[in-house]
PDB file of C-alpha atoms in Angstrom:
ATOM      1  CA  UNK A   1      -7.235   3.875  15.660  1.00 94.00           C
ATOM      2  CA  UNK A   2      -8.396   3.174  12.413  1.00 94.00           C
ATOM      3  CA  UNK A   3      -9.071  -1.150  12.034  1.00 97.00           C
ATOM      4  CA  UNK A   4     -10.080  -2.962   9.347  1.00 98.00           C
ATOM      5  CA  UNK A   5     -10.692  -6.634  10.100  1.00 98.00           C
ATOM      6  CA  UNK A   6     -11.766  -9.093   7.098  1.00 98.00           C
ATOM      7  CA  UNK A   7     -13.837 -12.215   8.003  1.00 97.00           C
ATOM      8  CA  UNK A   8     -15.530 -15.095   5.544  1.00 97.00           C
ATOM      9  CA  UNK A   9     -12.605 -16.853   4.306  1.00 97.00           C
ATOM     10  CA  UNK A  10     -12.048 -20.794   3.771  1.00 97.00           C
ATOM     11  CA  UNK A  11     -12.450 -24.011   1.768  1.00 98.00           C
ATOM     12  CA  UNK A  12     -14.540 -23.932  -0.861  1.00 98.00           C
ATOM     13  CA  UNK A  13     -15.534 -26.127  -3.875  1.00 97.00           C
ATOM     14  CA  UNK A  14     -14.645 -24.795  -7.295  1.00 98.00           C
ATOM     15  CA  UNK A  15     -18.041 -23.759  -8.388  1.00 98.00           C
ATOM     16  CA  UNK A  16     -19.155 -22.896  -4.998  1.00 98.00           C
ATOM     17  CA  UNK A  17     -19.980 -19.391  -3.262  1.00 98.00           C
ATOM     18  CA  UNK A  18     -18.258 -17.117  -0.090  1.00 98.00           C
ATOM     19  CA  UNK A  19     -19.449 -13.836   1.309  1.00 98.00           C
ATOM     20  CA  UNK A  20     -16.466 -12.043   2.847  1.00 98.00           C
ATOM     21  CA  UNK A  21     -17.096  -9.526   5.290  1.00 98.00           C
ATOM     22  CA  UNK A  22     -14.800  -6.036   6.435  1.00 98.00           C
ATOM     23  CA  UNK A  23     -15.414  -4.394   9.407  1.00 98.00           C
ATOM     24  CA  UNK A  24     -14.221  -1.060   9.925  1.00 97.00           C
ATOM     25  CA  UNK A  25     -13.619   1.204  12.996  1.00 96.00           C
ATOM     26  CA  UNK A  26     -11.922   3.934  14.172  1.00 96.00           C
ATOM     27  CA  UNK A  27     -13.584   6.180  11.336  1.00 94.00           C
ATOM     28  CA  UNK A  28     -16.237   6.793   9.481  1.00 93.00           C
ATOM     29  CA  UNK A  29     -16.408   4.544   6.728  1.00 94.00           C
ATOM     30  CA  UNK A  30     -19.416   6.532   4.663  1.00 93.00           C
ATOM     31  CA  UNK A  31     -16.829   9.098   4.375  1.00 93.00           C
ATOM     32  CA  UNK A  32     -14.646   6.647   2.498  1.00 95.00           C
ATOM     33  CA  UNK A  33     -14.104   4.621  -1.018  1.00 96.00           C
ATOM     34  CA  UNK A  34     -13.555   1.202  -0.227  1.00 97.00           C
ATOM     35  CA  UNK A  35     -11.242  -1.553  -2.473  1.00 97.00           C
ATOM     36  CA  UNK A  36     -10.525  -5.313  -2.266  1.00 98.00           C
ATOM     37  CA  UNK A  37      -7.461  -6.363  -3.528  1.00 98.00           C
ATOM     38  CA  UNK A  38      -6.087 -10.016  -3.182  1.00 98.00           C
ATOM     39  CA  UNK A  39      -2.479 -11.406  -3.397  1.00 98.00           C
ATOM     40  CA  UNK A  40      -2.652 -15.788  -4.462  1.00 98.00           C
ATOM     41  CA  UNK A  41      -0.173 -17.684  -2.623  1.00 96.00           C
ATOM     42  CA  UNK A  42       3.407 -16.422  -3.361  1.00 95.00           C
ATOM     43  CA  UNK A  43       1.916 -13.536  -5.645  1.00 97.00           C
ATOM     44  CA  UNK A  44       1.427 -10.461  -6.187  1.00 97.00           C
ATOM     45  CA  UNK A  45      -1.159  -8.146  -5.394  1.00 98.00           C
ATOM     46  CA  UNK A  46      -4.225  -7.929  -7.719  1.00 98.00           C
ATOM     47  CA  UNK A  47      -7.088  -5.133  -7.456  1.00 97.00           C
ATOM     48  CA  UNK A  48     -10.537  -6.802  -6.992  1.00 98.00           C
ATOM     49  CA  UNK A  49     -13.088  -3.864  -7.233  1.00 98.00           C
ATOM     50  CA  UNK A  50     -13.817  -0.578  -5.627  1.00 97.00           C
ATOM     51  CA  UNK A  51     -16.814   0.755  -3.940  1.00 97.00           C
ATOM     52  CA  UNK A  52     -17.625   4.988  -3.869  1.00 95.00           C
ATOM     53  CA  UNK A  53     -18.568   5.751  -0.797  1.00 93.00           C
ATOM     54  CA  UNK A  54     -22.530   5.980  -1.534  1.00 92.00           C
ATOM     55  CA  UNK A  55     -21.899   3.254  -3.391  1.00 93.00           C
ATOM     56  CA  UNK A  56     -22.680   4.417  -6.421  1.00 94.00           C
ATOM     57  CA  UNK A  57     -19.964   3.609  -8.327  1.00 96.00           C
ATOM     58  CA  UNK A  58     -18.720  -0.201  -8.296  1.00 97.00           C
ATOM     59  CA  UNK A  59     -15.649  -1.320 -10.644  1.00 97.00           C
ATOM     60  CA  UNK A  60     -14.769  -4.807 -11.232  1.00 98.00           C
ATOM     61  CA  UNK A  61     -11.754  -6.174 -12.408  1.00 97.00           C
ATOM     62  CA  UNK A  62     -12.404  -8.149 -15.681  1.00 97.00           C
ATOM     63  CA  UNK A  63     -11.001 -11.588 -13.966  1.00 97.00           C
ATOM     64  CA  UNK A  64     -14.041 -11.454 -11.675  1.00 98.00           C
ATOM     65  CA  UNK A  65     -16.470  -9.262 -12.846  1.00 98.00           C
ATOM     66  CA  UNK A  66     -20.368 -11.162 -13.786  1.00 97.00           C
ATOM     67  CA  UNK A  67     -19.355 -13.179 -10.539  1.00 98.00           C
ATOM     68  CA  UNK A  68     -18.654 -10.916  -7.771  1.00 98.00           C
ATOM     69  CA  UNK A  69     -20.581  -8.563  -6.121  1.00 98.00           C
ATOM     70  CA  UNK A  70     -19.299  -5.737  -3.926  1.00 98.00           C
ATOM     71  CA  UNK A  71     -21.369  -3.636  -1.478  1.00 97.00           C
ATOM     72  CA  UNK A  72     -21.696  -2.158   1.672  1.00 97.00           C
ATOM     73  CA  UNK A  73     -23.751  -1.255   4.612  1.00 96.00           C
ATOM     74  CA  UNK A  74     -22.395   2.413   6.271  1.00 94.00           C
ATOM     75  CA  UNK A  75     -24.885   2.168   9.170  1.00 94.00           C
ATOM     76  CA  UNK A  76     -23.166  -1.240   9.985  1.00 95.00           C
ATOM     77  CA  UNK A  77     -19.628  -0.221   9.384  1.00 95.00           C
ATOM     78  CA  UNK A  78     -19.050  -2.910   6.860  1.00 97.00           C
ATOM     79  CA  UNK A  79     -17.819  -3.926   3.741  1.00 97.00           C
ATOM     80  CA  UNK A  80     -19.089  -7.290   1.517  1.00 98.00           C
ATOM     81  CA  UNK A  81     -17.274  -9.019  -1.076  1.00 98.00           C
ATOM     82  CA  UNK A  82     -19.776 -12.079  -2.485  1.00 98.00           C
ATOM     83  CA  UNK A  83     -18.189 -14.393  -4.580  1.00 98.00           C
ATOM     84  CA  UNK A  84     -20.115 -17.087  -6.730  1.00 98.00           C
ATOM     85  CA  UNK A  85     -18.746 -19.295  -9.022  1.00 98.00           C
ATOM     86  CA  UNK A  86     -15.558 -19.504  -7.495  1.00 98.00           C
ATOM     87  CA  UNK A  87     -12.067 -20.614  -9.413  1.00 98.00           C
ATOM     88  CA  UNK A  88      -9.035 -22.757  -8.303  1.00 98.00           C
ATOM     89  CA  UNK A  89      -7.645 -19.328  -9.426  1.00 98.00           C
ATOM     90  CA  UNK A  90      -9.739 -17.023  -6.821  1.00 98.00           C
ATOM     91  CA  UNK A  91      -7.384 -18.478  -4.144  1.00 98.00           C
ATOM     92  CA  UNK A  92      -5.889 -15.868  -2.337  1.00 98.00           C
ATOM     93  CA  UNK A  93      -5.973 -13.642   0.519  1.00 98.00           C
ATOM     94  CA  UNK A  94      -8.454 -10.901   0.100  1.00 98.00           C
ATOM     95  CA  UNK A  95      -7.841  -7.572   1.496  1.00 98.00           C
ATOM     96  CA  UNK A  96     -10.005  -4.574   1.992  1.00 98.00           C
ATOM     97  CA  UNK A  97      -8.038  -1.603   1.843  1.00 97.00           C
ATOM     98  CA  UNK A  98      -9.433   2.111   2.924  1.00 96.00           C
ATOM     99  CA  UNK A  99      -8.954   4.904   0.228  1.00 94.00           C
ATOM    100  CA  UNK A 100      -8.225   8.645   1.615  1.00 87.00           C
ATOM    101  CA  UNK A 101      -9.603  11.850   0.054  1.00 80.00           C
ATOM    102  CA  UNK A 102      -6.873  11.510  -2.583  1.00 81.00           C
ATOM    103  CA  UNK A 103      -7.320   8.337  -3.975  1.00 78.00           C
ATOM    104  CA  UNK A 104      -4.274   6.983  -2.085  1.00 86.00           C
ATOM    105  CA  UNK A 105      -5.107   2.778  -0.448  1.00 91.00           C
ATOM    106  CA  UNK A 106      -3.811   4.093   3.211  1.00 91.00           C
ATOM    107  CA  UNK A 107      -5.154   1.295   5.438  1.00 95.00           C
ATOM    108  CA  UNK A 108      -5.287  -2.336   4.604  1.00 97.00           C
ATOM    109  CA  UNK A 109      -6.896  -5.218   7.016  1.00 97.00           C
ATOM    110  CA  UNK A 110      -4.737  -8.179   7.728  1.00 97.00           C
ATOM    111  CA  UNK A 111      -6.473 -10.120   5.523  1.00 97.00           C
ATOM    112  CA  UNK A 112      -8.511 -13.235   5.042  1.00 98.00           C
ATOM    113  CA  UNK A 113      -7.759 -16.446   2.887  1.00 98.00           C
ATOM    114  CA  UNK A 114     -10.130 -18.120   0.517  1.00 98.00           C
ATOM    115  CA  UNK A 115      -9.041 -21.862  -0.605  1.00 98.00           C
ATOM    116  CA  UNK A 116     -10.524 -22.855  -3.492  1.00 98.00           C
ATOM    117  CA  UNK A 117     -10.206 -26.711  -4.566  1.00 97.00           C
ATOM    118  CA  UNK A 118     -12.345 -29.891  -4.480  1.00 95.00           C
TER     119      UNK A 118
ATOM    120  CA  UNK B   1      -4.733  -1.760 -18.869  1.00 94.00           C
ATOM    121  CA  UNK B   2      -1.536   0.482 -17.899  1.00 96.00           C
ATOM    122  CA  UNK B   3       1.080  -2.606 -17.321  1.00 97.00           C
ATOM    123  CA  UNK B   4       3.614  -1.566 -14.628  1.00 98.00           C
ATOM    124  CA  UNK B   5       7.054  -3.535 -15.002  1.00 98.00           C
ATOM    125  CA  UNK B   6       9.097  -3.071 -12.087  1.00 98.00           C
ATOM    126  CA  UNK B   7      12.750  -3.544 -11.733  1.00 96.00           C
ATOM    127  CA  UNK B   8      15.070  -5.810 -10.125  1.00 97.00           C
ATOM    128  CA  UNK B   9      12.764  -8.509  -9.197  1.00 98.00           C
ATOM    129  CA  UNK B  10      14.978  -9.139  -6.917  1.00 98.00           C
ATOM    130  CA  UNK B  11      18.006  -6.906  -4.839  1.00 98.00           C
ATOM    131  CA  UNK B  12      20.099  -7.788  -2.383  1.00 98.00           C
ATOM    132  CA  UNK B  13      21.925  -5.233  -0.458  1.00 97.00           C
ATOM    133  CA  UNK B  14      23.551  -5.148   3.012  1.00 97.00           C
ATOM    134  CA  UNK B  15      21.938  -2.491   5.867  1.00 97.00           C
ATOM    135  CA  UNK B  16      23.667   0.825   5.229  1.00 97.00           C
ATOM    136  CA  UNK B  17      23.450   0.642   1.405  1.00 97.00           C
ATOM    137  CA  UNK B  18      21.304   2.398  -0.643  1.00 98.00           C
ATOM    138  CA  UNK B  19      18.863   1.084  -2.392  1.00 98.00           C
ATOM    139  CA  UNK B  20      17.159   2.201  -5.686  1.00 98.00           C
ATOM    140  CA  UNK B  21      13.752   0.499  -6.939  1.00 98.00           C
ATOM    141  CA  UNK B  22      12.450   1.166 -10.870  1.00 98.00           C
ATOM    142  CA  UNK B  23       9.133   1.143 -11.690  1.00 98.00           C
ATOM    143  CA  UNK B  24       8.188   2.146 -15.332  1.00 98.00           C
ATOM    144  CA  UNK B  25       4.558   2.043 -17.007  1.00 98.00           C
ATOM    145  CA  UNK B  26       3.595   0.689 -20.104  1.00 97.00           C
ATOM    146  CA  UNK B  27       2.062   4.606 -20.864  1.00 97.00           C
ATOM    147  CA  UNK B  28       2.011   7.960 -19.076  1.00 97.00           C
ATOM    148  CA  UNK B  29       0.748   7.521 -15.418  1.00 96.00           C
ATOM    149  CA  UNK B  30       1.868  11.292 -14.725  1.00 96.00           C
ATOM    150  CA  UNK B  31       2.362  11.694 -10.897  1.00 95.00           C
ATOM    151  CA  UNK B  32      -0.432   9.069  -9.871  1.00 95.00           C
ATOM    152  CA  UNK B  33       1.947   6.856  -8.607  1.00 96.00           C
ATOM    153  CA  UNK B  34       2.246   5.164  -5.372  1.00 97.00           C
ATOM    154  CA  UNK B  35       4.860   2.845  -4.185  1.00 97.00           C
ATOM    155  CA  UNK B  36       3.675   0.133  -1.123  1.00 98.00           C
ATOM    156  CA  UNK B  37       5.664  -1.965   1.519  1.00 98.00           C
ATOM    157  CA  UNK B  38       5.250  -5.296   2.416  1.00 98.00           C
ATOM    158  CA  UNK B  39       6.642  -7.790   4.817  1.00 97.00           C
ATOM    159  CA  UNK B  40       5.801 -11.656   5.242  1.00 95.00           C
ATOM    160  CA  UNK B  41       2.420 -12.406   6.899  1.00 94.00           C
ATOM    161  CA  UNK B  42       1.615  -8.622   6.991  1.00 96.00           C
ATOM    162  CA  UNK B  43      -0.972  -6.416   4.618  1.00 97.00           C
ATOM    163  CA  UNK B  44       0.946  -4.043   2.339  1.00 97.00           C
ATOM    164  CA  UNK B  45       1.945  -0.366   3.814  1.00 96.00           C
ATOM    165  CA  UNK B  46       1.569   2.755   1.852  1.00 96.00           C
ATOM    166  CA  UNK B  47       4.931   4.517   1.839  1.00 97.00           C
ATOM    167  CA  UNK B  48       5.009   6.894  -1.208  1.00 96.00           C
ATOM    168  CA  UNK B  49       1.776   8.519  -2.957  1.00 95.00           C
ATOM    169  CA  UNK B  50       1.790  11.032  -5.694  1.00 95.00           C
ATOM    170  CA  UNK B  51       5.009  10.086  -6.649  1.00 96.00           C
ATOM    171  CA  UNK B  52       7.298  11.948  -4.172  1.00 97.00           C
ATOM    172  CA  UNK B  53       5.143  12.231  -1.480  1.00 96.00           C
ATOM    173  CA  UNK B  54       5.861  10.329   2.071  1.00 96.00           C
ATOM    174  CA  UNK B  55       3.059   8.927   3.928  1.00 94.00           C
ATOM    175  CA  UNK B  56       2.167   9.601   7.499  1.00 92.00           C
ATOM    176  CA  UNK B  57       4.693   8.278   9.503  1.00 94.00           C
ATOM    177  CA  UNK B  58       7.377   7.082   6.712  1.00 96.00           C
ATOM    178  CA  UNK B  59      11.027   7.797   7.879  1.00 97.00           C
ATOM    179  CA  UNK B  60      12.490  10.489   5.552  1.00 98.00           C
ATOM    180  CA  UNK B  61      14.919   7.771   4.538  1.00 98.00           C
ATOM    181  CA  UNK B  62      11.921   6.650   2.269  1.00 98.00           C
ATOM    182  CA  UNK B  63      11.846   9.127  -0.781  1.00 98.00           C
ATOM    183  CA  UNK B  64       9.929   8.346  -4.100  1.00 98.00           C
ATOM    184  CA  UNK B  65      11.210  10.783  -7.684  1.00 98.00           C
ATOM    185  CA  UNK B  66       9.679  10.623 -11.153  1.00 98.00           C
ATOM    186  CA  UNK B  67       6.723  11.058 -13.334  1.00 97.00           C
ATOM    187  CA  UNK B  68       4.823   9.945 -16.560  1.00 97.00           C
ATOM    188  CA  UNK B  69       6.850   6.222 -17.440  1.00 98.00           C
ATOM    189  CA  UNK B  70       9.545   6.024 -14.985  1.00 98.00           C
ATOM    190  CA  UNK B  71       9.321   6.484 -11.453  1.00 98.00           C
ATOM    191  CA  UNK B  72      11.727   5.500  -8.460  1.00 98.00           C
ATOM    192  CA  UNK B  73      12.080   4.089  -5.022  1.00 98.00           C
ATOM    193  CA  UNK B  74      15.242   5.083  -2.829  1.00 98.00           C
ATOM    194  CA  UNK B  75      15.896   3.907   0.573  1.00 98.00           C
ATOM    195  CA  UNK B  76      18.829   5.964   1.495  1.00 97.00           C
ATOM    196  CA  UNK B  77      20.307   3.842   3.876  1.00 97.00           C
ATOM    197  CA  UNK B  78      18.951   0.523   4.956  1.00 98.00           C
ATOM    198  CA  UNK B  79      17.823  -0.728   8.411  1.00 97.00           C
ATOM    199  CA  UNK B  80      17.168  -4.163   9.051  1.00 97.00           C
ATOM    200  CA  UNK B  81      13.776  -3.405   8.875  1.00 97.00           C
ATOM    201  CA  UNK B  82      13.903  -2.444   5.498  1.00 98.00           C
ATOM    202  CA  UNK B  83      13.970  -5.826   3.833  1.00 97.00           C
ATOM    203  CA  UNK B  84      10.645  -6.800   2.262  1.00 98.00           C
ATOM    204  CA  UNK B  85       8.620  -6.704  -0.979  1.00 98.00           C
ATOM    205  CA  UNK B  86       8.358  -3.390  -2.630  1.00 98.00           C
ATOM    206  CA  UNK B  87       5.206  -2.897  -5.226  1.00 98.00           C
ATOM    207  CA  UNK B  88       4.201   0.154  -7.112  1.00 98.00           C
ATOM    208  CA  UNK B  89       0.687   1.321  -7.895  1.00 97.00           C
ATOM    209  CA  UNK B  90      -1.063   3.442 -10.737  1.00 96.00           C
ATOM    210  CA  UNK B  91      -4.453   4.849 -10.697  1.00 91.00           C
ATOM    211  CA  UNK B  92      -4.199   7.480 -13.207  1.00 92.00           C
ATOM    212  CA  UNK B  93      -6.374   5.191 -15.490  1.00 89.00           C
ATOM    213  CA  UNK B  94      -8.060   2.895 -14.018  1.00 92.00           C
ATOM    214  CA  UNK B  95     -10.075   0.760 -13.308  1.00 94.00           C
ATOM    215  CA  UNK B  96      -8.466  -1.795 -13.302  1.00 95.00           C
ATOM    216  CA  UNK B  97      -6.029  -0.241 -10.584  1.00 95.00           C
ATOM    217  CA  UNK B  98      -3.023  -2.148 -11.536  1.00 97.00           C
ATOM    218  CA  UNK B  99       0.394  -3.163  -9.499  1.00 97.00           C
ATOM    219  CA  UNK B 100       3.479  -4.128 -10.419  1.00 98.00           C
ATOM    220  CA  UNK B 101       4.636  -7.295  -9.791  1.00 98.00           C
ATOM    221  CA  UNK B 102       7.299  -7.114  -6.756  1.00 98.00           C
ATOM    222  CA  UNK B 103      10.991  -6.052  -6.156  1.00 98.00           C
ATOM    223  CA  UNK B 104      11.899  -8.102  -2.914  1.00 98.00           C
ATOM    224  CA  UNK B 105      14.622  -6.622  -1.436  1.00 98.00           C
ATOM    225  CA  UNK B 106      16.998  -8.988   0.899  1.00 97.00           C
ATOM    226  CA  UNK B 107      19.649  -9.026   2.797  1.00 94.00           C
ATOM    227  CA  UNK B 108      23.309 -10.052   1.204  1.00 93.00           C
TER     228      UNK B 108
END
């Protein structure tokens, strides 16, 4: 069964730093492209960045990109989303979502939430 | 950035209706559409990709038409656990990978 289980979340100050993790299982994840996507409080959902699965390709989207990094670790099964210089407006859950040989975002972890305020 | 609008924002509709979700992009998005489902406290669930196509393990109730601006959701007859947030998806060019912005779909 494929599983993708997000970890890292919480308070932080505005100005302060978070390193949320993804682990996958039930597949081989250096097989796979690899998104976070995040959804604020009673919003919608907003792509984050994507990963290839060598990782060499990384995309950002402009609202975080210069202050989050994205990269993973296939011999560990896992996923990293480090975010500095964090925003009252980075709050949100954070989801990493599995992309299939055709581009298509077919499994999604449950998410985990990142609070940002002083 | 392709800007997907989708439309209602909101429908209500008893179970047994049909139900018909819009989605139209700012420009041409061919067939690289997706639409997702999602239900309170849950991640989002691919239902349609490529425009038309179910996912593994969508009911056939589920079927997704169009291509280039306009594109469509239709839920042929509605179960109970139909009722949730609808968002469609482009990726024909991205990044950014952009969504639109929610039809919830409740019960009347």
């Amino acid at each position: 069964e494929v599983q993708l289980v997000e970890s890292g979340g919480g308070l932080v100050q505005p100005g302060g730093s978070l390193r949320l993790s993804c682990a996958a299982s039930g597949f081989t994840l250096s097989s796979y492209s690899m998104n976070w996507v995040r959804q604020a409080p009673g919003k919608g959902l907003e792509w984050v960045s994507y990963i290839s699965s060598s990782s060499g390709t990384i995309y950002y989207a402009d609202s975080v990109k210069g202050r989050f990094t994205m990269s993973r670790d296939n011999a560990k099964n896992s996923l990293y989303l480090q975010m500095n210089s964090l925003r009252a407006e980075d709050t949100a859950v954070y989801y990493c979502a599995r992309e299939d040989a055709v581009a298509n975002t077919d499994y999604w972890g449950q998410g985990t939430l990142v609070t940002v305020s002083s | 950035e392709i800007v997907l609008t989708q439309s209602p924002a909101t429908l209500s509709l008893s179970p047994g209706e049909r139900a018909t979700l819009s989605c139209r992009a700012s420009q041409s998005v061919r067939s690289n559409l997706a639409w997702y489902q999602q239900k309170p406290g849950q991640a989002p669930r691919l239902l349609i990709y490529g425009a038309s196509n179910r996912a593994t393990g969508i009911p056939a109730r589920f079927s997704g038409s169009g291509s280039g601006t306009d594109f469509t959701l239709t839920i042929s007859s509605l179960e109970p656990e139909d009722f949730a947030v609808y968002y469609c998806q482009q990726r024909n060019n991205w990044p950014p990978i952009t969504f639109g912005q929610g039809t919830r779909l409740e019960i009347k």
